[in-house]
Tab-separated table of C-alpha atoms in Angstrom:
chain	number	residue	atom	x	y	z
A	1	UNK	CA	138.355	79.408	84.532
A	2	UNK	CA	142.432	79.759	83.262
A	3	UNK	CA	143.183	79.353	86.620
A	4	UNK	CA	141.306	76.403	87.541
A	5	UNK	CA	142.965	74.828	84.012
A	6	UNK	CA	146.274	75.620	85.339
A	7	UNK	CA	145.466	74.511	89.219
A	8	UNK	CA	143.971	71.182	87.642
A	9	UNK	CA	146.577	70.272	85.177
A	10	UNK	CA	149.163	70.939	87.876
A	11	UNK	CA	147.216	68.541	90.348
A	12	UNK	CA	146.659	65.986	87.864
A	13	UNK	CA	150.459	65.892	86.981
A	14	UNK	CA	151.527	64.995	90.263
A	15	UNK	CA	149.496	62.698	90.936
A	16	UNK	CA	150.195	61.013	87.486
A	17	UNK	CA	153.982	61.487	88.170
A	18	UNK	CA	153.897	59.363	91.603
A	19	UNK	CA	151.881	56.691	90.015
A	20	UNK	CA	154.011	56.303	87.297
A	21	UNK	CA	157.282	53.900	86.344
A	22	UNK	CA	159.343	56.295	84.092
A	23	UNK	CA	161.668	53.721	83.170
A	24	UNK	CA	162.363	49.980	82.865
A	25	UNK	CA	166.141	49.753	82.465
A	26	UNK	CA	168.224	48.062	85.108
A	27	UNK	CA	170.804	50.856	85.355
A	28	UNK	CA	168.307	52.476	87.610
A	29	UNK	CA	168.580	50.243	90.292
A	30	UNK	CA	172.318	52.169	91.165
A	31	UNK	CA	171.878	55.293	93.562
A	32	UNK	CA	168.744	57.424	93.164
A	33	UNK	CA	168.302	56.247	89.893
A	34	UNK	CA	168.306	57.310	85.856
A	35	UNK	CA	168.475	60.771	85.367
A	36	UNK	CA	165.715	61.802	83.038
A	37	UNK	CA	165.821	64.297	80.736
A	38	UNK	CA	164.917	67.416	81.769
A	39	UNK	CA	163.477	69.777	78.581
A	40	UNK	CA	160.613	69.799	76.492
A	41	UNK	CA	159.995	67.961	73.183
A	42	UNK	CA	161.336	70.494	70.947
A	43	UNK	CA	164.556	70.521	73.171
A	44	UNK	CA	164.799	66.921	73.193
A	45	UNK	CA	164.225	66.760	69.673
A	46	UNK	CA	167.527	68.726	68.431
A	47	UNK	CA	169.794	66.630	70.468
A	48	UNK	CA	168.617	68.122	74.004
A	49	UNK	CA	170.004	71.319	72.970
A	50	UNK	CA	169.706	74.222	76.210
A	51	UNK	CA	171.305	77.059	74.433
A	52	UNK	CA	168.476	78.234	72.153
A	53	UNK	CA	167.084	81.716	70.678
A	54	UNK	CA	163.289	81.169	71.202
A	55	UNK	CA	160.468	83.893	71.519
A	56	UNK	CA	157.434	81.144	72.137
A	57	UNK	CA	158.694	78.239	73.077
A	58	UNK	CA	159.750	77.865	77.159
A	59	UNK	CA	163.092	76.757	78.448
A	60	UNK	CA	163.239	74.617	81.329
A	61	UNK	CA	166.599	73.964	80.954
A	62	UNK	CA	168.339	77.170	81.081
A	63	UNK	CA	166.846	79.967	82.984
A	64	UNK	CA	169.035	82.969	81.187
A	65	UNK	CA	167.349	81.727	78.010
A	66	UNK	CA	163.959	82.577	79.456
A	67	UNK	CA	164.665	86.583	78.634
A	68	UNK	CA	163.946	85.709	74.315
A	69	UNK	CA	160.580	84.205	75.478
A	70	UNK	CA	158.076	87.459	74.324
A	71	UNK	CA	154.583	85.406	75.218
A	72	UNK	CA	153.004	84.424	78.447
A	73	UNK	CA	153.448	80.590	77.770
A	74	UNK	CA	151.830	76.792	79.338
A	75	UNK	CA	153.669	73.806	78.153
A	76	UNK	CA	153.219	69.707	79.054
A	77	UNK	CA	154.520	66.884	77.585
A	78	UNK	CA	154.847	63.121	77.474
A	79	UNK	CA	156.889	60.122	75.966
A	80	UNK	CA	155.842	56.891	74.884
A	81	UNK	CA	159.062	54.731	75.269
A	82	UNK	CA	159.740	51.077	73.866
A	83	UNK	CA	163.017	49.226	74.552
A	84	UNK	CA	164.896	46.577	73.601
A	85	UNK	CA	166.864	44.905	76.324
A	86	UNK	CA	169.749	42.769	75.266
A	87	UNK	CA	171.958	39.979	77.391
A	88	UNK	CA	173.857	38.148	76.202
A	89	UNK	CA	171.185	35.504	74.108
A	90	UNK	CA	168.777	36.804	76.353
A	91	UNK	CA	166.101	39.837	74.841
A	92	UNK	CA	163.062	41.453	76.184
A	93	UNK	CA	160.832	43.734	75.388
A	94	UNK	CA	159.282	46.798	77.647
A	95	UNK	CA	157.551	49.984	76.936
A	96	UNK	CA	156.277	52.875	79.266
A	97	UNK	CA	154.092	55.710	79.393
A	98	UNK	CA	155.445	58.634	81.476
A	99	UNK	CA	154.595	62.311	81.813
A	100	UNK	CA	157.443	64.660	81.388
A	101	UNK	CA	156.834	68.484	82.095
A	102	UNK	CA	154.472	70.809	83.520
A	103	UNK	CA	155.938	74.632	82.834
A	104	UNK	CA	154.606	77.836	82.663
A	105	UNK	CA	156.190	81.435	82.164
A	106	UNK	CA	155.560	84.975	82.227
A	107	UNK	CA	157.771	87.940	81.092
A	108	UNK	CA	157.562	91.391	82.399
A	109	UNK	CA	159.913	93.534	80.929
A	110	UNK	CA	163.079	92.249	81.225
A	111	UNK	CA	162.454	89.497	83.615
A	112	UNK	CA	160.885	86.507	82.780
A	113	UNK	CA	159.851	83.996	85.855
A	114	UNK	CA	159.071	80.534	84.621
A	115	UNK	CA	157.699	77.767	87.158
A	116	UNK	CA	156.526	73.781	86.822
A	117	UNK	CA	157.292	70.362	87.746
A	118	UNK	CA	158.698	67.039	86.179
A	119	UNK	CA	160.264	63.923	87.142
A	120	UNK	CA	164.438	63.935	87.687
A	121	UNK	CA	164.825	60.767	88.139
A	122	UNK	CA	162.972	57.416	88.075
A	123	UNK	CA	163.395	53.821	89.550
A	124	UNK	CA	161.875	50.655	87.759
A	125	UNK	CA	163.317	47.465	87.340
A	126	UNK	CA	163.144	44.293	87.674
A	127	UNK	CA	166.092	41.487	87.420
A	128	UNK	CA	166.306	37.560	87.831
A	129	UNK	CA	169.243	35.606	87.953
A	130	UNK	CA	169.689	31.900	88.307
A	131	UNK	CA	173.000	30.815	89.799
A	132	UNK	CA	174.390	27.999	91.624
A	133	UNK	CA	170.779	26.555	92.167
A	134	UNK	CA	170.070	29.668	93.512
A	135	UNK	CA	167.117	32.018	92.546
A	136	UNK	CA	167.629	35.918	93.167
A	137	UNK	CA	165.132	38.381	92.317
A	138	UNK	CA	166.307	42.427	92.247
A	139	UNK	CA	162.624	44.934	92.055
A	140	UNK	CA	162.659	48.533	92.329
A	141	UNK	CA	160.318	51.141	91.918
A	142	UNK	CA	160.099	55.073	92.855
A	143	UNK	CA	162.355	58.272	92.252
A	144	UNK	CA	162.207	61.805	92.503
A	145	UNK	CA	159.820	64.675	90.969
A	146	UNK	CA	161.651	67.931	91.239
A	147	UNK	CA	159.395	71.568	91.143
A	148	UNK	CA	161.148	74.525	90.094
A	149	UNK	CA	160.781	78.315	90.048
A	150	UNK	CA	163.715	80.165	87.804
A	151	UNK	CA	164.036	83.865	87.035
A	152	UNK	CA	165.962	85.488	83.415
A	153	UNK	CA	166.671	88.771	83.263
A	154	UNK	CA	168.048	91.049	80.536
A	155	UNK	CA	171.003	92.955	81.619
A	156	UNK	CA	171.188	94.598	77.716
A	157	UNK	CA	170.672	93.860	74.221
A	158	UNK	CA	173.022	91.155	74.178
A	159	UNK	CA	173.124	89.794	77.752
A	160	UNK	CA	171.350	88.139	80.118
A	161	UNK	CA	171.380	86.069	83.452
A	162	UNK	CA	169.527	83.630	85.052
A	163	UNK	CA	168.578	81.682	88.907
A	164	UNK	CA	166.914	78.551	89.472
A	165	UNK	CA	165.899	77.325	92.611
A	166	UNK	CA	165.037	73.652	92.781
A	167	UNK	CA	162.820	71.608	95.411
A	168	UNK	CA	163.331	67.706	95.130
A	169	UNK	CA	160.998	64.991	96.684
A	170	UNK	CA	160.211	61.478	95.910
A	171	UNK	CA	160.583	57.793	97.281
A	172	UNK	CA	161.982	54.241	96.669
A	173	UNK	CA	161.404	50.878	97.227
A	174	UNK	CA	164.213	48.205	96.505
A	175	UNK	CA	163.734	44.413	97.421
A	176	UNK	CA	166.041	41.397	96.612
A	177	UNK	CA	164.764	38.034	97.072
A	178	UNK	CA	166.500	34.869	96.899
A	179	UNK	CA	165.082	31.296	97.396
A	180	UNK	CA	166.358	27.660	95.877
A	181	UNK	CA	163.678	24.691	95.076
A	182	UNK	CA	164.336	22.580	97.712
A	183	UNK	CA	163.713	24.443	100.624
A	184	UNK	CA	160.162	26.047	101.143
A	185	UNK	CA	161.198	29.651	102.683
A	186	UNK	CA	163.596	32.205	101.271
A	187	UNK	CA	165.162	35.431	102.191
A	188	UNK	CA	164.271	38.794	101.470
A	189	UNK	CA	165.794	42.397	101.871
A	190	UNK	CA	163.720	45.279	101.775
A	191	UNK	CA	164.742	49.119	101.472
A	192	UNK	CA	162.570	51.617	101.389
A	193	UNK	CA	162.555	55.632	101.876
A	194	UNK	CA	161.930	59.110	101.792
A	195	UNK	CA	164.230	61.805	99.524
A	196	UNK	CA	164.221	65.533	99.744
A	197	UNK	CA	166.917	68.185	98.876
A	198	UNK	CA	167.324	71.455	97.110
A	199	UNK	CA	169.531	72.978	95.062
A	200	UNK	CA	170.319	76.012	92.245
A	201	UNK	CA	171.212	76.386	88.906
A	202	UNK	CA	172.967	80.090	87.794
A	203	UNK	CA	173.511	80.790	84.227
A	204	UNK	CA	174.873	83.372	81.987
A	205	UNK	CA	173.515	83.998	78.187
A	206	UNK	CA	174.762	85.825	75.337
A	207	UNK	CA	173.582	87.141	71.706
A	208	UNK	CA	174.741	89.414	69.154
A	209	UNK	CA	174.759	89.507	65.423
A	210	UNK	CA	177.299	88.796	63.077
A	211	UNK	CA	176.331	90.960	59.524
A	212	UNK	CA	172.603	89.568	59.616
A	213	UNK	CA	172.647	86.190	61.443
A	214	UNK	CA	172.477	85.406	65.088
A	215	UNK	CA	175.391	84.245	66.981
A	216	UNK	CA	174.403	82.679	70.890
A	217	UNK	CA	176.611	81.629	73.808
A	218	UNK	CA	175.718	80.219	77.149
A	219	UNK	CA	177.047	78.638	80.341
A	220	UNK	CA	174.991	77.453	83.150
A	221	UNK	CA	176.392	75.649	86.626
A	222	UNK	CA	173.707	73.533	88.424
A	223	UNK	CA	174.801	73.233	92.312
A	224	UNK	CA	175.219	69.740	93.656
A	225	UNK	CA	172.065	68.008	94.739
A	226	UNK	CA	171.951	68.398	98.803
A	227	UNK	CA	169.615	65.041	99.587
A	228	UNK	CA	168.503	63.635	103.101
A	229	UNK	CA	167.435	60.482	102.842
A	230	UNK	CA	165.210	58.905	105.459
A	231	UNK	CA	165.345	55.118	105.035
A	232	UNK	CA	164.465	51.546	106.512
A	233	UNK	CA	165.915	48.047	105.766
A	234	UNK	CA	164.243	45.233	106.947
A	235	UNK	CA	165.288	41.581	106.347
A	236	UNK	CA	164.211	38.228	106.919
A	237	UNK	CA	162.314	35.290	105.290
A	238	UNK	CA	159.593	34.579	103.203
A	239	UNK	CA	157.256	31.889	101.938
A	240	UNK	CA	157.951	30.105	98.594
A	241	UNK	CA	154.620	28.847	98.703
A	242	UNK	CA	152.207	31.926	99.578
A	243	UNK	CA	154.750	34.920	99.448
A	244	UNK	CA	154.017	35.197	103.161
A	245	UNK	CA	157.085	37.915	104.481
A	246	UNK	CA	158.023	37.172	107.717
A	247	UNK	CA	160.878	40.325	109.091
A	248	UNK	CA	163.936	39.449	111.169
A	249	UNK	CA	163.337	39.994	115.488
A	250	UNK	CA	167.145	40.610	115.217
A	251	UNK	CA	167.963	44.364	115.357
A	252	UNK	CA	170.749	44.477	113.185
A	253	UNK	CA	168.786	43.400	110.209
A	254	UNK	CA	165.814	46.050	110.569
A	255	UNK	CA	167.508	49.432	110.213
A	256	UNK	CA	165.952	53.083	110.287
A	257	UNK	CA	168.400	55.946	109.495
A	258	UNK	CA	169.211	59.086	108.013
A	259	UNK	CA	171.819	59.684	104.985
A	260	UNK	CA	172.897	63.382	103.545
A	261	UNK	CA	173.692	62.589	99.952
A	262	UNK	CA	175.504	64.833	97.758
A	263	UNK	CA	174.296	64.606	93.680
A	264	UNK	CA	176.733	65.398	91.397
A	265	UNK	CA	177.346	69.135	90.061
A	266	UNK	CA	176.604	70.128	86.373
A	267	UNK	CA	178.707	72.629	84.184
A	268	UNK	CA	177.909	73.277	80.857
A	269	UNK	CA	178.579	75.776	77.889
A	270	UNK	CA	177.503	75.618	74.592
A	271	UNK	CA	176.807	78.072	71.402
A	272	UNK	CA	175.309	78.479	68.189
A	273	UNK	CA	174.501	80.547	64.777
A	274	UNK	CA	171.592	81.423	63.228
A	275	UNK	CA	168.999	82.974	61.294
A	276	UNK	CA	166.005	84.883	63.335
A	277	UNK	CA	162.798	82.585	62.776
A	278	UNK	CA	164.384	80.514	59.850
A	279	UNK	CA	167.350	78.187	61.138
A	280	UNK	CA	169.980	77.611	64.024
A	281	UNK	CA	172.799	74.690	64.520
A	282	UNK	CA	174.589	74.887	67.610
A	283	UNK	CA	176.606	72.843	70.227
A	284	UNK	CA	176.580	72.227	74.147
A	285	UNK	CA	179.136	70.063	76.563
A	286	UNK	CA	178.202	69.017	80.249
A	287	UNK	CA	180.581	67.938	82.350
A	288	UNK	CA	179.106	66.418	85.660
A	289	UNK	CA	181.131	65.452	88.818
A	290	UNK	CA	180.741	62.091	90.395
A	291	UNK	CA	178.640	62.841	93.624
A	292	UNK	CA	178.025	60.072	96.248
A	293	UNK	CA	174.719	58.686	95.600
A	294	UNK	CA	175.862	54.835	95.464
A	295	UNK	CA	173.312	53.953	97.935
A	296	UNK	CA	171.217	50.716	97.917
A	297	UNK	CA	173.196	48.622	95.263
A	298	UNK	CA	171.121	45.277	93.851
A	299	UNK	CA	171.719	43.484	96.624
A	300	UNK	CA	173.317	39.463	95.897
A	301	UNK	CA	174.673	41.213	92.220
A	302	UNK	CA	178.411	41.098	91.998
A	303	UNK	CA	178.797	44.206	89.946
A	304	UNK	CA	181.289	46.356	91.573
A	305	UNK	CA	179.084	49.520	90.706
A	306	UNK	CA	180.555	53.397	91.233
A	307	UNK	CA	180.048	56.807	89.906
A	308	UNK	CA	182.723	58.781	87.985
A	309	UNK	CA	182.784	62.197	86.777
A	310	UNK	CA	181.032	61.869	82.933
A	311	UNK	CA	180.199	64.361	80.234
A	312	UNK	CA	178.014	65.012	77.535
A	313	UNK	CA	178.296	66.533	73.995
A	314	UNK	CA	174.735	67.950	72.137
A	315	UNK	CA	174.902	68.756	68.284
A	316	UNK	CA	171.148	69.801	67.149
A	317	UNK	CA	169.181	72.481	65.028
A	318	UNK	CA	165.647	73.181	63.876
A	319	UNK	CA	164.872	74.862	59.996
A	320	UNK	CA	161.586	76.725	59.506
A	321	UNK	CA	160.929	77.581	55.847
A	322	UNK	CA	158.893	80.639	56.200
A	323	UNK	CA	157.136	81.191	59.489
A	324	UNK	CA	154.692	83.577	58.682
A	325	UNK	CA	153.721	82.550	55.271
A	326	UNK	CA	149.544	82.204	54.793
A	327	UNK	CA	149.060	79.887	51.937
A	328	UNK	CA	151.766	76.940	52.616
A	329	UNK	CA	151.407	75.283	55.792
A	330	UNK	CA	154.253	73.454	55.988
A	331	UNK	CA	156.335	76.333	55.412
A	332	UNK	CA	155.567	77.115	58.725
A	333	UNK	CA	156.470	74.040	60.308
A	334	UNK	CA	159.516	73.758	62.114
A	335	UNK	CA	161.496	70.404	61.227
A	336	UNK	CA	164.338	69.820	64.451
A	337	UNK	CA	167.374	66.840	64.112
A	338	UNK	CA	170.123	66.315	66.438
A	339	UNK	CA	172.442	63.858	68.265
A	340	UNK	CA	173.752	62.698	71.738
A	341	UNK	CA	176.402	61.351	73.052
A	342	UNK	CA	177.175	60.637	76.597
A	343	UNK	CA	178.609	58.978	79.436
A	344	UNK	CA	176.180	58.276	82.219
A	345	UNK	CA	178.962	58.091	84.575
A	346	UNK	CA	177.989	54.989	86.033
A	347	UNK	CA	180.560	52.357	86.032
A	348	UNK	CA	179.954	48.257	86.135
A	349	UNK	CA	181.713	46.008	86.472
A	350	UNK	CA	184.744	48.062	85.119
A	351	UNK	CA	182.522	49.361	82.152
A	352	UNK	CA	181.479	53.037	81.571
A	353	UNK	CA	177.922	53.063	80.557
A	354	UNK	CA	177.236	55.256	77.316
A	355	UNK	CA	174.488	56.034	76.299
A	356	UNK	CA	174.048	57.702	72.025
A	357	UNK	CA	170.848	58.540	70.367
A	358	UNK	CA	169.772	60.448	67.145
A	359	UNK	CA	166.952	62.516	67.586
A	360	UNK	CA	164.004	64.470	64.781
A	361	UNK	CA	161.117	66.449	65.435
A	362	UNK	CA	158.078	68.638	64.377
A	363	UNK	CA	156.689	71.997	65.145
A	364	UNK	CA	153.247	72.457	64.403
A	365	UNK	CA	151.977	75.932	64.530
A	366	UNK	CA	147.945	76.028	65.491
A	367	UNK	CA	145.297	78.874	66.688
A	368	UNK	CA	147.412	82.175	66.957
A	369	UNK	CA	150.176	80.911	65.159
A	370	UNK	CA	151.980	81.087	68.163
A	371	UNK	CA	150.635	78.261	69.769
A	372	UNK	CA	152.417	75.024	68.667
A	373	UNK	CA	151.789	70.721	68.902
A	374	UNK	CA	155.319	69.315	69.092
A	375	UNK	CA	156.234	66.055	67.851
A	376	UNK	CA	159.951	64.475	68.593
A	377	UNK	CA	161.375	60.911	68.249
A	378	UNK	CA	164.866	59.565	69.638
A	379	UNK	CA	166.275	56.709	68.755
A	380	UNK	CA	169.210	55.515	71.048
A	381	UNK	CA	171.451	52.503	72.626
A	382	UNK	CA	172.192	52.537	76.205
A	383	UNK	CA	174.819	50.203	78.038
A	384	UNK	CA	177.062	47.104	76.336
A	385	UNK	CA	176.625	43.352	76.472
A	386	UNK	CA	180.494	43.371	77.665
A	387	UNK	CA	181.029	41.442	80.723
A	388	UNK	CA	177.377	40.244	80.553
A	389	UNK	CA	175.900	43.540	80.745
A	390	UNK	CA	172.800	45.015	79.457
A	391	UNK	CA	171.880	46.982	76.438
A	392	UNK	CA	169.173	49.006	75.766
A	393	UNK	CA	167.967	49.134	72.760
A	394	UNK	CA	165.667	52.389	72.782
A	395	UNK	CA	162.699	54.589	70.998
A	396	UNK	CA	161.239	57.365	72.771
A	397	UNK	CA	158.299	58.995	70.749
A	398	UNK	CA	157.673	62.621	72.855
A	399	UNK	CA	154.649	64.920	72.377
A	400	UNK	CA	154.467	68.224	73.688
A	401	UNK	CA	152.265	70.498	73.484
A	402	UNK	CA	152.625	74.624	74.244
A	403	UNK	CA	149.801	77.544	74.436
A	404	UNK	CA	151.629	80.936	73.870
A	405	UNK	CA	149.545	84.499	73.943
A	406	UNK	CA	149.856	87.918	75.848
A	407	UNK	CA	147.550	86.450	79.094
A	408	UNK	CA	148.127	89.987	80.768
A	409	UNK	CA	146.623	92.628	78.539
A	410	UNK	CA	143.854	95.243	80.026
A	411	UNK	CA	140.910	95.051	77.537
A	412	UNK	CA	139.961	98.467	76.280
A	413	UNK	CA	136.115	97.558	75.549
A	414	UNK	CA	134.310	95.034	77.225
């Protein structure tokens, strides 16, 4: 029966995670898309913090981390996000539904191997502009799930290392459209494709006590992103009055080809101090390189749009009053804060896009006590209205939920 649960939830994830639009900001129209966060609710709720001392909660985002996990472990989690999109005079309002993570992890020994599935990153917008009697229309919709298997082992005491191999897959679908009132067709361009690539992510973590708290290190280096992309472009005209597409007999304007992109590499180190089961505050910095994924640009938008090499700086903790105390609840709730700041490292119109956010959360122990609900919200501003840009206005509310217990043990009686 615990394996059909697993096989089930697993199936009904990726099915859920092709269906769904995981975003509707217009910076993902720009290479492969927004990068989504990649961590569970507790991580995302201190900040996004990676390096992390935690016996029964999994960490997707750093596989040397894996070796404090002591419990066989499931984990899935989603985010309800609402956004305010500001231009100029111009505001809307969106909000999505997405599924984040599907994890699970088993140590043996000193080795932990932790496997699951979640979205990387996630096309969905949709952009009018009115110009010059002109009408132009930008849509987009797609991305890519990524699947992972990763592998911590404990060298010693205070060291440990860590391998994660990553399979990527997905697809896109960009269209532009442009028409004017006075004539009854209009032109389209349509690309659409297939992504794959793999890559790996090697890390290093470290722990040792100073007198009686807990002082952490890590660095990790994700690989760049090896991508083939298997693509079409078709243009030609359609009808203003029934949406009728009609595709160009001309060669040059229906195009099937191959591209090898490169994604951009991560490095990133960060530390912390602590108290074991009571508190931690630590740090992290990413530093990404600028890859070559400016594929497929909103066609008909003059926005001059490029990739540079952008960073990231974490600053997060979690505080647990007593964990194991039996007649106050909430003493054994963890309470999580953090903050963000970033550059995306995608550049318009001669603007850097940031992107800042403050983050809280809540552990809730249930069952075994080691066994928690997770509750996290993240409130955060993407982009400028410089230049007649975008901002996002943002609120992500993420639940995520985690079974921990020792799966593995031989019964003695049955």
């Amino acid at each position: 029966m615990f394996k059909k649960i697993i096989l089930g939830s697993f199936f009904l994830f990726s099915l859920h995670n092709q269906a769904q639009e995981g975003t509707a900001s217009a910076y993902s129209a720009h290479g492969i898309g927004e990068i989504k966060f990649k961590g569970t609710a507790e991580n995302r709720s201190m900040g996004g913090m990676s390096v992390l001392n935690d016996s029964i909660n999994i960490n997707i985002q750093n596989p040397a981390a894996l070796t404090s996990l002591k419990l066989s472990s499931l984990t899935v989690g989603g985010t309800f996000a609402f956004s305010d999109l500001v231009s100029g005079s111009v505001a809307e309002k969106t909000q999505r539904t997405t599924v984040d993570y599907f994890a699970m992890a088993f140590p043996a020994g000193k080795l932990v191997v932790s496997l699951g599935l979640y979205p990387y990153t996630s096309i969905g917008y949709k952009i009018d502009n009115v110009a010059n009697g002109l009408n132009t229309r930008a849509i987009g919709s797609g991305g890519l799930n990524r699947s992972f298997v990763a592998a911590g082992y404990q060298l010693n005491k205070k060291f440990s290392v860590g391998a994660e191999f990553n399979y990527d897959f997905g697809k896109f679908e960009k269209q532009a459209v442009v028409s004017n009132s006075e004539n009854a067709n209009g032109t389209f361009e349509k690309k659409t494709g297939q992504l794959s690539g793999t890559n790996f992510k090697l890390s290093t973590y470290f722990k040792t006590k100073i007198a009686k708290y807990d002082l952490v290190s890590s660095v990790y280096y994700l690989m760049p992103l090896s991508l083939t992309s298997d693509y079409k472009v078709n243009q030609g005209v359609f009808s203003t009055l029934n949406g009728t597409e009609t595709n160009s007999t001309d060669p040059r304007f229906n195009v099937e080809n191959r591209l090898n992109l490169r994604n951009q590499a991560v490095l990133s180190f960060g530390s912390g101090v602590g108290l074991d089961k009571k508190w931690y505050v630590g740090f992290e910095s990413q530093f990404r390189s600028a890859g070559d994924l400016m594929q497929g640009t909103v066609a008909g938008a003059d926005l001059n749009p490029y990739f540079e090499a952008s960073s990231k700086i974490i600053l997060g903790g979690y505080y647990t009053p007593k964990y194991n105390s039996y007649t106050n609840y909430l003493s054994r709730v963890t309470y999580r804060a953090g903050v963000r700041y970033e550059n995306s490292g995608l550049v318009i119109k001669g603007e850097s896009i940031k992107d800042k956010a403050f983050t809280l959360g809540l552990g809730l122990p249930f069952g075994n006590g080691f066994s928690n609900l997770n509750f996290g919200v993240e409130f955060g501003k993407k982009g400028t209205t410089v230049n007649g840009l975008l901002q996002e206005n943002y609120t992500n509310l993420s639940v995520g939920l985690t079974f921990s217990d020792r799966w593995f043990v031989k019964r003695k009686y049955d």
